Amino acid sequence: MTTVKAIAVIVIGLAGGLAVGTGFVAFLAVLGVIPRLTQLTKTMKWIYAYEWSAVFGAVTGGWMSLRSSALDISKYWLIPLGLFSGVFIGMLAAALTEVLNVWPILAKRIGMVDKIILLMMALVFGKVFGSLFYWMYFAEVMSL
Amino acid sequence: MRQMEKAVFVKLRHRVQVKPDDVILVGDVAQIIASDKQMLQQLKRIPLYRIQRSDKNIVIVDVMKVVDAIVRFDPSLEIQTIGSAQTIVEVVYPKRTISFAYFLAVWLLLFIGSAIAIINFHEDVSMQETHQHLYTIITGKKADKPLLFQIPYSIGLGLGMIIFFNHVFRKRINEEPSPLEVEMFNYQQSLDQYVILHENKESMKQIDDR
């Protein structure tokens, strides 16, 4: 009986992981962040390596967060990690406005095609400010 | 040989800007090639249409209209049309200057909106817990506010958006447009397609039931 149970658990776990993993990849594919990065850095030939990096990243992150393992290394590793994860989320956010076709319509409607960069900066600064505000003040108030 | 001399090649431009009350000439909307240089100059000066106030800001000139004007000028010409069948004529009215206050309002709207949106996102995905957890994974210690991670994260957030829209890597090796430029182009293309069909009285024939 325990073997059956174990197999059932394995199958369910595998199926769940499969669904989440395909969803993650589909999400990345729709937003087109990886193609954008390869286009910027002119490294089209390494696109498969990038795919694997996303896969390994997802697996490592999943494993470490689920196992609650600790690396016990210097806390200053958090600085580059924070920066990289921020850039990643920032790119996702930018790609999302892209997919939703926000910019062309906004710029046309209000007749400010020439000022679109300045408007984009409003979004960028808004994101940075909102994020800092959240971590330094908002989250603290919420936890009280 | 005689045939060649009479041939006129006409290619309409895609988009032309004119002032209100201008008269559109054939030479404004079309590129023309003809072997007779003098006749070419005359052809270019044929008036096609006078812009009226009721036209608002878009007028579509159909290639048939251009052909018609040229045939009227000289019925013996043999006209060959190349390329698109319509020109979008954009009437540019004196630009009403956007007040700075208006711009500032939009800027603040976007700024505050995106700030709130990111706060909502963090709250929605329990980002604080994730970061606390990550702090523990890396250092083995607990922290209520892992700001060491979160401040670089916040800066990276802005950086990522800028990178995506390609404003850091200004020096482009080839002339690839940024996603924003492609997006603007696609949108303009769709708009053009729409006005070509909907502003052009020749493109649709409806039953006149009056």
Short mmCIF file of C-alpha atoms in Angstrom, two decimals:
data_model
loop_
_atom_site.label_atom_id
_atom_site.label_comp_id
_atom_site.label_asym_id
_atom_site.label_seq_id
_atom_site.Cartn_x
_atom_site.Cartn_y
_atom_site.Cartn_z
CA MET A 1 0.00 0.00 0.00
CA THR A 2 2.75 2.42 0.86
CA THR A 3 4.32 1.83 -2.56
CA VAL A 4 1.04 2.73 -4.21
CA LYS A 5 0.78 5.82 -2.04
CA ALA A 6 4.36 6.79 -2.81
CA ILE A 7 3.79 6.37 -6.54
CA ALA A 8 0.59 8.41 -6.32
CA VAL A 9 2.41 11.20 -4.51
CA ILE A 10 5.21 11.13 -7.07
CA VAL A 11 2.77 11.28 -9.97
CA ILE A 12 0.82 14.14 -8.37
CA GLY A 13 4.01 16.04 -7.59
CA LEU A 14 5.35 15.53 -11.09
CA ALA A 15 2.06 16.57 -12.67
CA GLY A 16 1.84 19.69 -10.52
CA GLY A 17 5.41 20.65 -11.32
CA LEU A 18 4.80 20.04 -15.01
CA ALA A 19 1.79 22.33 -15.05
CA VAL A 20 3.61 25.12 -13.21
CA GLY A 21 6.76 24.71 -15.31
CA THR A 22 4.96 24.86 -18.65
CA GLY A 23 2.99 27.84 -17.40
CA PHE A 24 6.21 29.61 -16.44
CA VAL A 25 7.80 28.95 -19.81
CA ALA A 26 4.66 30.04 -21.66
CA PHE A 27 4.64 33.24 -19.62
CA LEU A 28 8.27 33.97 -20.48
CA ALA A 29 7.62 33.17 -24.13
CA VAL A 30 4.62 35.49 -24.40
CA LEU A 31 6.48 38.39 -22.81
CA GLY A 32 9.54 37.80 -24.97
CA VAL A 33 12.12 38.81 -22.39
CA ILE A 34 14.76 36.28 -23.49
CA PRO A 35 14.61 37.23 -27.20
CA ARG A 36 14.88 40.85 -26.17
CA LEU A 37 18.00 40.17 -24.11
CA THR A 38 19.66 38.20 -26.89
CA GLN A 39 18.81 40.98 -29.33
CA LEU A 40 20.38 43.59 -27.06
CA THR A 41 23.54 41.62 -26.43
CA LYS A 42 23.77 40.13 -29.96
CA THR A 43 24.12 36.61 -28.60
CA MET A 44 21.52 34.77 -30.65
CA LYS A 45 23.72 31.68 -30.90
CA TRP A 46 23.54 31.11 -27.14
CA ILE A 47 19.76 31.17 -26.96
CA TYR A 48 19.66 27.50 -25.94
CA ALA A 49 22.02 28.20 -23.06
CA TYR A 50 19.65 30.96 -21.96
CA GLU A 51 16.74 28.55 -22.05
CA TRP A 52 18.65 26.16 -19.84
CA SER A 53 19.57 28.95 -17.48
CA ALA A 54 15.89 29.78 -17.01
CA VAL A 55 15.14 26.09 -16.42
CA PHE A 56 17.97 25.62 -13.92
CA GLY A 57 17.05 28.85 -12.19
CA ALA A 58 13.47 27.72 -11.77
CA VAL A 59 14.53 24.28 -10.51
CA THR A 60 17.14 25.68 -8.10
CA GLY A 61 14.76 28.30 -6.77
CA GLY A 62 11.99 25.77 -6.38
CA TRP A 63 14.23 23.29 -4.62
CA MET A 64 15.84 25.77 -2.25
CA SER A 65 12.62 27.48 -1.27
CA LEU A 66 10.81 24.20 -0.68
CA ARG A 67 13.68 22.59 1.25
CA SER A 68 14.38 25.73 3.31
CA SER A 69 18.06 25.04 2.88
CA ALA A 70 20.59 27.62 4.01
CA LEU A 71 23.86 28.43 2.31
CA ASP A 72 25.33 30.36 5.27
CA ILE A 73 27.32 32.72 3.11
CA SER A 74 28.00 36.43 3.45
CA LYS A 75 24.92 38.64 3.40
CA TYR A 76 26.55 40.86 0.79
CA TRP A 77 25.69 38.25 -1.84
CA LEU A 78 22.21 39.65 -1.50
CA ILE A 79 23.18 42.89 -3.25
CA PRO A 80 23.91 41.43 -6.71
CA LEU A 81 21.07 38.95 -6.27
CA GLY A 82 18.65 41.76 -5.48
CA LEU A 83 19.83 43.80 -8.43
CA PHE A 84 19.49 40.91 -10.86
CA SER A 85 16.06 39.86 -9.65
CA GLY A 86 14.97 43.49 -9.81
CA VAL A 87 16.12 43.81 -13.41
CA PHE A 88 14.26 40.61 -14.25
CA ILE A 89 11.00 41.79 -12.69
CA GLY A 90 11.49 45.21 -14.27
CA MET A 91 11.83 43.61 -17.69
CA LEU A 92 8.70 41.56 -17.08
CA ALA A 93 6.83 44.72 -16.10
CA ALA A 94 8.07 46.56 -19.20
CA ALA A 95 7.18 43.62 -21.41
CA LEU A 96 3.71 43.52 -19.91
CA THR A 97 2.97 47.13 -20.87
CA GLU A 98 4.28 46.16 -24.29
CA VAL A 99 1.97 43.19 -24.68
CA LEU A 100 -0.99 45.21 -23.48
CA ASN A 101 -0.26 47.84 -26.11
CA VAL A 102 -0.27 50.66 -23.59
CA TRP A 103 2.27 52.99 -25.15
CA PRO A 104 1.11 53.53 -28.73
CA ILE A 105 -2.45 54.17 -27.66
CA LEU A 106 -1.49 56.45 -24.79
CA ALA A 107 0.92 58.49 -26.91
CA LYS A 108 -1.56 58.85 -29.77
CA ARG A 109 -4.55 59.67 -27.60
CA ILE A 110 -2.92 62.46 -25.67
CA GLY A 111 -0.84 63.61 -28.64
CA MET A 112 2.55 63.36 -26.97
CA VAL A 113 4.45 61.05 -29.28
CA ASP A 114 7.56 63.22 -28.95
CA LYS A 115 7.49 63.05 -25.16
CA ILE A 116 7.03 59.30 -24.90
CA ILE A 117 10.48 58.81 -23.35
CA LEU A 118 9.67 61.24 -20.57
CA LEU A 119 6.38 59.48 -19.95
CA MET A 120 8.18 56.16 -19.84
CA MET A 121 10.54 57.63 -17.25
CA ALA A 122 7.47 58.45 -15.15
CA LEU A 123 6.64 54.75 -15.09
CA VAL A 124 10.23 53.78 -14.32
CA PHE A 125 10.61 56.25 -11.45
CA GLY A 126 7.16 55.33 -10.22
CA LYS A 127 8.17 51.69 -10.05
CA VAL A 128 11.43 52.42 -8.21
CA PHE A 129 9.78 54.83 -5.82
CA GLY A 130 6.80 52.54 -5.20
CA SER A 131 9.08 49.61 -4.55
CA LEU A 132 11.35 51.49 -2.12
CA PHE A 133 8.32 52.96 -0.38
CA TYR A 134 6.85 49.49 -0.01
CA TRP A 135 9.96 47.94 1.52
CA MET A 136 10.93 50.81 3.79
CA TYR A 137 7.58 51.99 5.03
CA PHE A 138 4.45 50.31 3.72
CA ALA A 139 5.36 46.70 4.58
CA GLU A 140 6.29 47.76 8.10
CA VAL A 141 2.99 49.52 8.66
CA MET A 142 1.12 46.54 7.31
CA SER A 143 2.86 44.13 9.66
CA LEU A 144 1.99 46.14 12.77
CA MET B 1 9.27 53.48 -79.72
CA ARG B 2 6.27 55.77 -80.01
CA GLN B 3 4.64 53.76 -77.26
CA MET B 4 7.54 54.30 -74.85
CA GLU B 5 7.36 58.06 -75.16
CA LYS B 6 3.77 58.06 -74.06
CA ALA B 7 4.31 55.89 -71.01
CA VAL B 8 3.86 57.50 -67.60
CA PHE B 9 4.74 55.66 -64.42
CA VAL B 10 2.88 56.67 -61.32
CA LYS B 11 3.66 55.64 -57.77
CA LEU B 12 1.67 57.03 -54.88
CA ARG B 13 3.40 58.10 -51.71
CA HIS B 14 2.23 56.46 -48.51
CA ARG B 15 1.64 59.51 -46.36
CA VAL B 16 1.73 63.19 -47.18
CA GLN B 17 1.31 66.19 -44.92
CA VAL B 18 -0.41 69.36 -46.13
CA LYS B 19 -1.58 72.62 -44.59
CA PRO B 20 -5.28 73.48 -44.27
CA ASP B 21 -6.69 75.18 -47.40
CA ASP B 22 -3.86 73.78 -49.53
CA VAL B 23 -4.53 72.43 -52.98
CA ILE B 24 -3.18 68.93 -53.43
CA LEU B 25 -1.28 68.61 -56.69
CA VAL B 26 -0.51 65.37 -58.49
CA GLY B 27 3.17 65.94 -57.72
CA ASP B 28 2.38 66.09 -53.98
CA VAL B 29 0.89 62.64 -53.72
CA ALA B 30 2.66 60.79 -56.53
CA GLN B 31 6.12 60.16 -57.86
CA ILE B 32 5.96 60.27 -61.63
CA ILE B 33 8.35 59.13 -64.30
CA ALA B 34 7.86 60.24 -67.89
CA SER B 35 10.34 60.55 -70.72
CA ASP B 36 9.18 64.04 -71.68
CA LYS B 37 10.60 66.31 -69.00
CA GLN B 38 8.43 69.27 -69.84
CA MET B 39 5.27 67.23 -69.78
CA LEU B 40 6.41 65.73 -66.48
CA GLN B 41 6.50 69.17 -64.88
CA GLN B 42 3.04 69.91 -66.24
CA LEU B 43 1.68 66.63 -64.93
CA LYS B 44 3.04 67.31 -61.47
CA ARG B 45 1.23 70.64 -61.38
CA ILE B 46 -2.25 69.25 -62.10
CA PRO B 47 -4.48 70.16 -59.14
CA LEU B 48 -6.31 67.24 -57.60
CA TYR B 49 -8.22 68.42 -54.60
CA ARG B 50 -8.65 71.45 -52.39
CA ILE B 51 -8.63 70.73 -48.68
CA GLN B 52 -11.79 71.85 -46.94
CA ARG B 53 -12.48 72.42 -43.28
CA SER B 54 -14.99 69.56 -43.37
CA ASP B 55 -12.20 67.14 -44.24
CA LYS B 56 -10.90 67.39 -40.66
CA ASN B 57 -7.42 65.87 -40.63
CA ILE B 58 -7.37 62.92 -43.01
CA VAL B 59 -8.05 62.81 -46.73
CA ILE B 60 -7.50 59.69 -48.80
CA VAL B 61 -6.44 60.17 -52.39
CA ASP B 62 -7.17 57.13 -54.50
CA VAL B 63 -4.88 56.18 -57.36
CA MET B 64 -7.89 56.28 -59.69
CA LYS B 65 -8.26 59.97 -58.98
CA VAL B 66 -4.67 60.58 -60.03
CA VAL B 67 -5.09 58.46 -63.17
CA ASP B 68 -8.28 60.33 -63.97
CA ALA B 69 -6.54 63.69 -63.67
CA ILE B 70 -3.69 62.57 -65.93
CA VAL B 71 -6.04 61.09 -68.53
CA ARG B 72 -7.98 64.34 -68.60
CA PHE B 73 -4.74 66.18 -69.18
CA ASP B 74 -3.79 63.97 -72.12
CA PRO B 75 -5.94 60.94 -73.04
CA SER B 76 -3.23 59.44 -75.20
CA LEU B 77 -0.87 58.81 -72.29
CA GLU B 78 -0.33 55.27 -71.18
CA ILE B 79 -0.33 55.21 -67.39
CA GLN B 80 1.32 52.49 -65.35
CA THR B 81 0.68 52.52 -61.63
CA ILE B 82 3.11 50.98 -59.20
CA GLY B 83 2.74 50.29 -55.49
CA SER B 84 -0.02 51.23 -53.10
CA ALA B 85 -3.40 52.39 -54.35
CA GLN B 86 -4.00 55.19 -51.87
CA THR B 87 -2.18 58.07 -50.31
CA ILE B 88 -3.05 59.23 -46.84
CA VAL B 89 -3.09 63.00 -46.82
CA GLU B 90 -2.73 64.36 -43.34
CA VAL B 91 -3.93 67.89 -42.82
CA VAL B 92 -1.65 69.46 -40.25
CA TYR B 93 -3.38 72.25 -38.39
CA PRO B 94 -1.28 74.76 -36.48
CA LYS B 95 -0.19 72.75 -33.48
CA ARG B 96 -1.98 73.66 -30.31
CA THR B 97 0.83 73.63 -27.82
CA ILE B 98 0.36 71.14 -25.05
CA SER B 99 0.38 73.05 -21.83
CA PHE B 100 3.04 72.06 -19.36
CA ALA B 101 0.38 71.50 -16.69
CA TYR B 102 -1.34 68.95 -18.92
CA PHE B 103 1.91 67.11 -19.46
CA LEU B 104 2.70 67.23 -15.75
CA ALA B 105 -0.72 65.77 -14.93
CA VAL B 106 -0.15 62.81 -17.26
CA TRP B 107 3.36 62.35 -15.89
CA LEU B 108 2.13 62.28 -12.30
CA LEU B 109 -0.71 59.95 -13.24
CA LEU B 110 1.74 57.45 -14.68
CA PHE B 111 4.18 57.89 -11.82
CA ILE B 112 1.65 57.36 -9.05
CA GLY B 113 -0.16 54.66 -10.98
CA SER B 114 2.93 52.59 -11.53
CA ALA B 115 4.06 53.10 -7.91
CA ILE B 116 0.74 51.78 -6.63
CA ALA B 117 0.78 48.98 -9.19
CA ILE B 118 4.16 47.70 -7.97
CA ILE B 119 3.02 47.91 -4.34
CA ASN B 120 -0.06 45.89 -5.21
CA PHE B 121 2.07 43.38 -7.06
CA HIS B 122 4.40 42.91 -4.10
CA GLU B 123 1.49 42.56 -1.76
CA ASP B 124 -0.27 40.14 -4.11
CA VAL B 125 2.65 37.73 -4.45
CA SER B 126 3.78 38.07 -0.79
CA MET B 127 7.10 39.45 -1.93
CA GLN B 128 8.11 40.44 1.61
CA GLU B 129 7.90 36.84 2.82
CA THR B 130 9.78 35.64 -0.24
CA HIS B 131 12.58 38.09 0.43
CA GLN B 132 12.76 37.18 4.10
CA HIS B 133 12.93 33.54 3.10
CA LEU B 134 15.64 34.29 0.58
CA TYR B 135 17.63 36.18 3.21
CA THR B 136 17.53 33.09 5.39
CA ILE B 137 18.55 30.83 2.50
CA ILE B 138 21.62 32.94 1.77
CA THR B 139 22.80 33.93 5.24
CA GLY B 140 21.20 31.35 7.50
CA LYS B 141 19.91 34.19 9.67
CA LYS B 142 16.51 35.81 9.98
CA ALA B 143 15.69 39.39 9.00
CA ASP B 144 12.36 41.21 9.15
CA LYS B 145 13.42 43.81 6.63
CA PRO B 146 16.06 42.41 4.26
CA LEU B 147 16.80 45.87 2.85
CA LEU B 148 20.22 44.71 1.71
CA PHE B 149 18.35 42.70 -0.90
CA GLN B 150 15.42 44.98 -1.41
CA ILE B 151 17.15 48.27 -2.23
CA PRO B 152 19.22 46.79 -5.10
CA TYR B 153 16.05 45.01 -6.16
CA SER B 154 14.17 48.29 -6.39
CA ILE B 155 16.92 49.94 -8.41
CA GLY B 156 17.10 46.89 -10.65
CA LEU B 157 13.38 47.17 -11.26
CA GLY B 158 13.81 50.53 -12.96
CA LEU B 159 16.95 49.37 -14.72
CA GLY B 160 15.16 46.34 -16.16
CA MET B 161 12.44 48.49 -17.68
CA ILE B 162 15.01 50.81 -19.21
CA ILE B 163 17.01 47.89 -20.59
CA PHE B 164 13.91 46.38 -22.12
CA PHE B 165 13.14 49.59 -23.94
CA ASN B 166 16.77 49.93 -24.94
CA HIS B 167 17.91 53.26 -23.61
CA VAL B 168 21.16 52.12 -22.07
CA PHE B 169 22.56 50.33 -25.07
CA ARG B 170 22.30 53.44 -27.24
CA LYS B 171 25.09 52.40 -29.54
CA ARG B 172 23.29 50.04 -31.80
CA ILE B 173 25.55 47.86 -33.89
CA ASN B 174 22.88 47.33 -36.48
CA GLU B 175 19.72 49.34 -36.98
CA GLU B 176 17.33 47.15 -35.10
CA PRO B 177 14.42 49.16 -33.77
CA SER B 178 13.46 48.93 -30.11
CA PRO B 179 10.24 47.11 -29.16
CA LEU B 180 8.66 50.47 -28.45
CA GLU B 181 9.41 51.69 -31.95
CA VAL B 182 8.09 48.47 -33.50
CA GLU B 183 4.97 48.76 -31.40
CA MET B 184 4.40 52.37 -32.45
CA PHE B 185 4.95 51.36 -36.07
CA ASN B 186 2.46 48.48 -35.89
CA TYR B 187 -0.13 50.69 -34.31
CA GLN B 188 0.36 53.39 -36.94
CA GLN B 189 0.12 50.73 -39.65
CA SER B 190 -3.22 49.53 -38.30
CA LEU B 191 -4.52 53.08 -38.07
CA ASP B 192 -3.45 53.76 -41.66
CA GLN B 193 -5.13 50.59 -42.83
CA TYR B 194 -8.31 51.66 -41.09
CA VAL B 195 -8.44 55.17 -42.52
CA ILE B 196 -7.59 53.94 -46.01
CA LEU B 197 -10.70 51.80 -45.96
CA HIS B 198 -13.02 54.01 -43.97
CA GLU B 199 -12.15 57.51 -45.18
CA ASN B 200 -11.99 56.50 -48.82
CA LYS B 201 -15.38 56.97 -50.43
CA GLU B 202 -14.30 54.87 -53.39
CA SER B 203 -13.43 51.75 -51.45
CA MET B 204 -16.97 50.83 -50.48
CA LYS B 205 -20.17 50.96 -52.43
CA GLN B 206 -23.37 51.03 -50.47
CA ILE B 207 -26.97 51.06 -51.51
CA ASP B 208 -28.21 54.60 -51.45
CA ASP B 209 -31.65 54.25 -49.91
CA ARG B 210 -32.54 57.89 -49.67
#
